[in-house]
Tab-separated table of C-alpha atoms in Angstrom:
chain	number	residue	atom	x	y	z
A	9	MET	CA	20.082	22.880	-17.004
A	10	PRO	CA	17.351	21.820	-14.600
A	11	GLY	CA	18.171	21.472	-10.941
A	12	ALA	CA	18.291	18.281	-8.907
A	13	LEU	CA	15.308	16.556	-7.304
A	14	VAL	CA	15.484	14.818	-3.929
A	15	LEU	CA	12.494	12.775	-2.801
A	16	VAL	CA	12.276	11.815	0.872
A	17	ARG	CA	9.606	9.990	2.806
A	18	HIS	CA	9.225	11.360	6.337
A	19	GLY	CA	10.954	9.618	9.228
A	20	GLU	CA	9.210	6.877	11.147
A	21	SER	CA	5.999	8.128	12.769
A	22	VAL	CA	4.352	6.776	15.889
A	23	GLY	CA	1.692	5.393	13.539
A	24	ASN	CA	4.353	3.465	11.638
A	25	ALA	CA	5.849	2.207	14.888
A	26	ASP	CA	2.437	1.070	16.164
A	27	GLY	CA	1.455	-0.617	12.882
A	28	LEU	CA	-1.524	1.641	12.154
A	29	PHE	CA	-3.229	2.794	8.971
A	30	THR	CA	-2.396	6.463	9.492
A	31	GLY	CA	-3.359	8.294	6.296
A	32	TRP	CA	-4.387	11.889	7.018
A	33	LEU	CA	-4.225	11.464	10.802
A	34	ASP	CA	-1.721	14.019	12.056
A	35	VAL	CA	0.579	11.825	14.117
A	36	PRO	CA	4.066	12.919	15.250
A	37	LEU	CA	7.411	11.366	14.505
A	38	SER	CA	8.742	8.665	16.781
A	39	ALA	CA	12.119	9.191	18.440
A	40	ARG	CA	13.617	6.956	15.741
A	41	GLY	CA	11.893	9.032	13.074
A	42	GLN	CA	13.448	12.221	14.413
A	43	ASP	CA	16.882	10.611	14.345
A	44	GLU	CA	16.234	9.362	10.794
A	45	ALA	CA	15.315	12.863	9.595
A	46	ARG	CA	18.469	14.345	11.100
A	47	ALA	CA	20.534	11.585	9.509
A	48	ALA	CA	18.949	12.391	6.127
A	49	GLY	CA	20.126	15.994	6.503
A	50	ARG	CA	23.650	14.877	7.292
A	51	VAL	CA	23.617	12.652	4.203
A	52	LEU	CA	22.566	15.603	2.037
A	53	ARG	CA	25.243	17.836	3.523
A	54	GLU	CA	28.009	15.256	3.121
A	55	ALA	CA	26.949	14.570	-0.479
A	56	GLY	CA	26.932	18.282	-1.286
A	57	VAL	CA	23.265	18.090	-2.315
A	58	LEU	CA	22.012	21.253	-0.643
A	59	PRO	CA	18.314	22.134	-1.053
A	60	ASP	CA	17.325	25.547	-2.374
A	61	VAL	CA	13.608	25.002	-1.747
A	62	VAL	CA	11.401	22.446	0.010
A	63	HIS	CA	7.910	21.174	-0.743
A	64	THR	CA	6.052	19.146	1.851
A	65	SER	CA	2.564	18.167	3.012
A	66	LEU	CA	0.303	19.624	5.683
A	67	LEU	CA	0.979	16.740	8.071
A	68	ARG	CA	3.356	17.261	10.982
A	69	ARG	CA	5.380	14.098	10.427
A	70	ALA	CA	6.437	15.447	7.031
A	71	ILE	CA	6.833	19.070	8.146
A	72	VAL	CA	8.965	18.169	11.168
A	73	SER	CA	11.008	15.734	9.067
A	74	ALA	CA	11.673	18.528	6.579
A	75	LEU	CA	12.730	20.931	9.325
A	76	LEU	CA	15.012	18.418	11.049
A	77	THR	CA	16.554	17.458	7.706
A	78	LEU	CA	17.171	21.079	6.755
A	79	ASP	CA	18.617	21.871	10.158
A	80	ALA	CA	21.104	18.995	9.919
A	81	ALA	CA	22.016	20.117	6.388
A	82	ASP	CA	22.439	23.741	7.580
A	83	ARG	CA	19.712	24.866	5.149
A	84	LEU	CA	16.968	25.782	7.607
A	85	TRP	CA	16.677	29.198	5.949
A	86	VAL	CA	15.473	28.006	2.522
A	87	PRO	CA	11.822	28.562	1.461
A	88	MET	CA	9.336	25.850	2.436
A	89	HIS	CA	5.995	25.340	0.672
A	90	LEU	CA	3.207	23.276	2.250
A	91	THR	CA	0.324	21.657	0.393
A	92	TRP	CA	-2.377	19.089	1.125
A	93	ARG	CA	-1.731	17.701	-2.359
A	94	LEU	CA	1.385	15.951	-1.033
A	95	ASN	CA	-0.487	14.429	1.919
A	96	GLU	CA	-0.442	10.692	2.498
A	97	ARG	CA	-3.111	8.598	0.841
A	98	HIS	CA	-6.407	8.822	2.759
A	99	TYR	CA	-7.171	5.345	4.095
A	100	GLY	CA	-10.850	6.043	4.741
A	101	ALA	CA	-12.477	4.060	7.549
A	102	LEU	CA	-9.199	2.180	8.049
A	103	GLN	CA	-7.521	5.298	9.447
A	104	GLY	CA	-6.422	4.761	13.021
A	105	MET	CA	-6.983	0.998	12.781
A	106	SER	CA	-4.333	-1.613	13.464
A	107	LYS	CA	-3.066	-3.324	10.318
A	108	GLU	CA	-2.931	-6.622	12.176
A	109	GLN	CA	-6.535	-6.166	13.290
A	110	ILE	CA	-7.702	-5.479	9.733
A	111	ARG	CA	-5.730	-8.457	8.424
A	112	ASP	CA	-7.247	-10.762	11.048
A	113	GLU	CA	-10.800	-9.462	10.590
A	114	PHE	CA	-10.999	-9.309	6.800
A	115	GLY	CA	-8.378	-11.812	5.676
A	116	GLU	CA	-5.102	-11.606	3.838
A	117	ARG	CA	-6.505	-10.993	0.346
A	118	GLN	CA	-8.777	-8.083	1.313
A	119	PHE	CA	-6.089	-6.591	3.542
A	120	ALA	CA	-3.555	-6.683	0.702
A	121	ALA	CA	-6.050	-5.176	-1.767
A	122	TRP	CA	-6.876	-2.246	0.496
A	123	ARG	CA	-3.263	-1.689	1.427
A	124	ARG	CA	-1.195	-2.227	-1.729
A	125	SER	CA	-3.391	-2.412	-4.834
A	126	TYR	CA	-3.476	0.525	-7.211
A	127	ALA	CA	-7.225	0.889	-7.726
A	128	VAL	CA	-9.099	-0.707	-4.781
A	129	VAL	CA	-10.655	1.942	-2.518
A	130	PRO	CA	-11.041	1.146	1.210
A	131	PRO	CA	-14.372	1.762	2.989
A	132	SER	CA	-15.313	5.426	3.175
A	133	LEU	CA	-14.838	7.356	6.423
A	134	ASP	CA	-17.958	8.919	7.948
A	135	PRO	CA	-17.471	12.725	7.980
A	136	SER	CA	-18.675	12.764	11.608
A	137	SER	CA	-15.873	10.419	12.687
A	138	PRO	CA	-13.233	11.854	15.051
A	139	PHE	CA	-10.723	10.563	12.493
A	140	ALA	CA	-12.210	12.727	9.688
A	141	GLN	CA	-10.682	16.007	8.471
A	142	ASP	CA	-13.840	17.726	7.190
A	143	HIS	CA	-13.687	20.460	9.848
A	144	ASP	CA	-9.917	20.770	10.091
A	145	PRO	CA	-9.092	24.451	9.388
A	146	ARG	CA	-5.978	23.593	7.395
A	147	TYR	CA	-8.226	22.099	4.689
A	148	ALA	CA	-10.817	24.879	4.593
A	149	GLY	CA	-12.158	25.226	1.053
A	150	GLU	CA	-10.347	22.113	-0.182
A	151	PRO	CA	-11.970	18.857	-1.362
A	152	VAL	CA	-11.291	16.636	1.657
A	153	PRO	CA	-11.461	12.944	0.653
A	154	HIS	CA	-13.186	10.256	2.704
A	155	ALA	CA	-11.169	7.396	1.170
A	156	GLU	CA	-8.564	7.072	-1.568
A	157	CYS	CA	-6.919	4.312	-3.519
A	158	LEU	CA	-3.384	4.921	-4.737
A	159	ALA	CA	-4.735	5.874	-8.182
A	160	ASP	CA	-6.438	8.898	-6.602
A	161	VAL	CA	-3.208	10.335	-5.206
A	162	PRO	CA	-1.520	11.409	-8.489
A	163	VAL	CA	-4.791	13.080	-9.522
A	164	ARG	CA	-4.231	15.607	-6.738
A	165	ALA	CA	-0.425	15.509	-6.593
A	166	MET	CA	0.502	15.949	-10.253
A	167	PRO	CA	-1.107	19.403	-10.677
A	168	TYR	CA	1.095	20.583	-7.812
A	169	TRP	CA	4.104	18.954	-9.458
A	170	ARG	CA	3.434	20.846	-12.682
A	171	ASP	CA	2.529	24.193	-11.079
A	172	ALA	CA	5.073	24.377	-8.241
A	173	ILE	CA	7.834	21.785	-8.415
A	174	GLU	CA	8.558	21.814	-12.147
A	175	PRO	CA	9.164	25.607	-12.192
A	176	ASP	CA	11.700	25.242	-9.384
A	177	LEU	CA	13.512	22.499	-11.286
A	178	ARG	CA	13.500	24.515	-14.516
A	179	ALA	CA	15.002	27.436	-12.595
A	180	GLY	CA	17.980	25.220	-11.725
A	181	ARG	CA	17.125	24.809	-8.045
A	182	THR	CA	17.878	21.754	-5.947
A	183	VAL	CA	14.372	20.746	-4.888
A	184	LEU	CA	13.688	18.693	-1.765
A	185	VAL	CA	10.261	17.040	-1.567
A	186	VAL	CA	9.456	15.575	1.846
A	187	ALA	CA	6.216	13.639	1.647
A	188	HIS	CA	4.776	10.216	2.481
A	189	GLY	CA	5.156	6.642	1.342
A	190	ASN	CA	2.138	6.748	-0.937
A	191	SER	CA	2.471	10.310	-2.212
A	192	VAL	CA	6.084	9.572	-3.180
A	193	ARG	CA	4.982	6.283	-4.791
A	194	ALA	CA	2.272	8.142	-6.708
A	195	LEU	CA	4.759	10.675	-8.076
A	196	LEU	CA	7.221	7.950	-9.050
A	197	LYS	CA	4.513	5.904	-10.755
A	198	VAL	CA	3.619	8.758	-13.084
A	199	LEU	CA	7.070	10.256	-13.566
A	200	LEU	CA	8.830	6.915	-14.142
A	201	GLY	CA	5.956	5.144	-15.908
A	202	ILE	CA	5.714	2.313	-13.362
A	203	GLY	CA	2.973	-0.227	-14.102
A	204	ASP	CA	-0.141	-0.757	-11.991
A	205	ASP	CA	0.989	-4.184	-10.785
A	206	GLU	CA	4.630	-3.228	-10.284
A	207	ILE	CA	3.801	-0.237	-8.089
A	208	ALA	CA	2.290	-2.565	-5.475
A	209	HIS	CA	5.783	-3.885	-4.746
A	210	LEU	CA	7.584	-0.541	-4.595
A	211	GLU	CA	8.604	0.354	-1.034
A	212	VAL	CA	9.768	3.855	-0.156
A	213	PRO	CA	12.000	3.642	2.936
A	214	THR	CA	11.705	6.261	5.651
A	215	ALA	CA	14.028	9.276	5.541
A	216	ALA	CA	16.219	7.943	2.715
A	217	PRO	CA	17.096	10.749	0.236
A	218	LEU	CA	16.499	9.581	-3.350
A	219	LEU	CA	18.345	11.792	-5.856
A	220	PHE	CA	17.375	12.419	-9.477
A	221	GLN	CA	19.117	14.575	-12.085
A	222	PRO	CA	16.347	15.477	-14.575
A	223	ASP	CA	17.225	16.217	-18.199
A	224	GLU	CA	16.124	19.348	-20.056
A	225	ASN	CA	12.680	17.790	-20.594
A	226	LEU	CA	12.453	16.962	-16.873
A	227	HIS	CA	12.652	13.235	-17.508
A	228	LEU	CA	13.960	11.889	-14.236
A	229	GLY	CA	15.965	8.921	-15.475
A	230	GLU	CA	17.343	6.564	-12.855
A	231	GLY	CA	17.489	7.773	-9.276
A	232	ARG	CA	19.939	6.725	-6.605
A	233	TYR	CA	19.760	6.624	-2.839
A	234	LEU	CA	22.459	8.799	-1.321
A	235	ASP	CA	22.854	6.247	1.486
A	236	PRO	CA	21.899	2.911	-0.106
A	237	GLU	CA	22.754	0.881	2.987
A	238	ALA	CA	20.434	2.928	5.209
A	239	ALA	CA	17.704	2.760	2.539
A	240	GLU	CA	17.979	-1.023	2.353
A	241	GLU	CA	17.924	-1.337	6.137
A	242	ALA	CA	14.763	0.791	6.396
A	243	THR	CA	13.097	-1.206	3.611
A	244	LEU	CA	13.889	-4.523	5.255
A	245	ARG	CA	12.656	-3.231	8.617
A	246	ALA	CA	9.330	-2.208	7.057
A	247	TRP	CA	9.010	-5.578	5.353
A	248	SER	CA	9.913	-7.660	8.404
A	249	ALA	CA	7.447	-5.745	10.593
A	250	TYR	CA	4.719	-7.859	8.959
A	251	GLY	CA	6.724	-11.025	8.611
A	252	GLY	CA	7.452	-10.376	4.928
A	253	ARG	CA	3.975	-11.705	4.208
A	254	ASP	CA	2.892	-9.049	1.733
A	255	GLY	CA	6.238	-7.977	0.314
A	256	PRO	CA	7.832	-4.564	0.658
A	257	ARG	CA	5.378	-1.920	1.734
């Protein structure tokens, strides 16, 4: 039988707390985010869902979340694999910008399209920008994007799913994936067959372990949050941060 899959978005980052389009900017966790990641590890431990292997992105908010979660679950010793393919969506020229500023400057409709639509790409980021990753050594030899819509994320994430995560599941391992709001949404869209319009309303709460028990064909079926109350609280907090004006985010 395949192993279990646990998807977790990183804990709150300082970019989340400040209301920024963060994308590939390598911002740290906030103090709340660190506490959230530790709480996620305690939830895993208490539920008896103990990771055998971890996959995460190359961004510190995900890496540190994974480490804090594993430490709290007493699984800090398990293998960890890092890949840019699980990075957050690249927000292009919006990276580092205030969401409120973009909303005020470009209007509600354009803001919502850039932020939540499946196929609208934000303005491209100039490679010479201090917010660009073209010369970041962690991406040497990799195709660094200058802007992505959500539809671009599964194009890079799904090959990693097939080549690295699926084999772990087929080997019966409990697999923890600690990624980002949009990389988790991208995986769920493909793996659960979520529609283009419906995905705009799917919110992934911070540091809320989402458990799946795949069948022998690795169909995920219905997942469940191991701490549904904490997941709902984090979702409502994300929504209310923008007055509920554009739905869950």
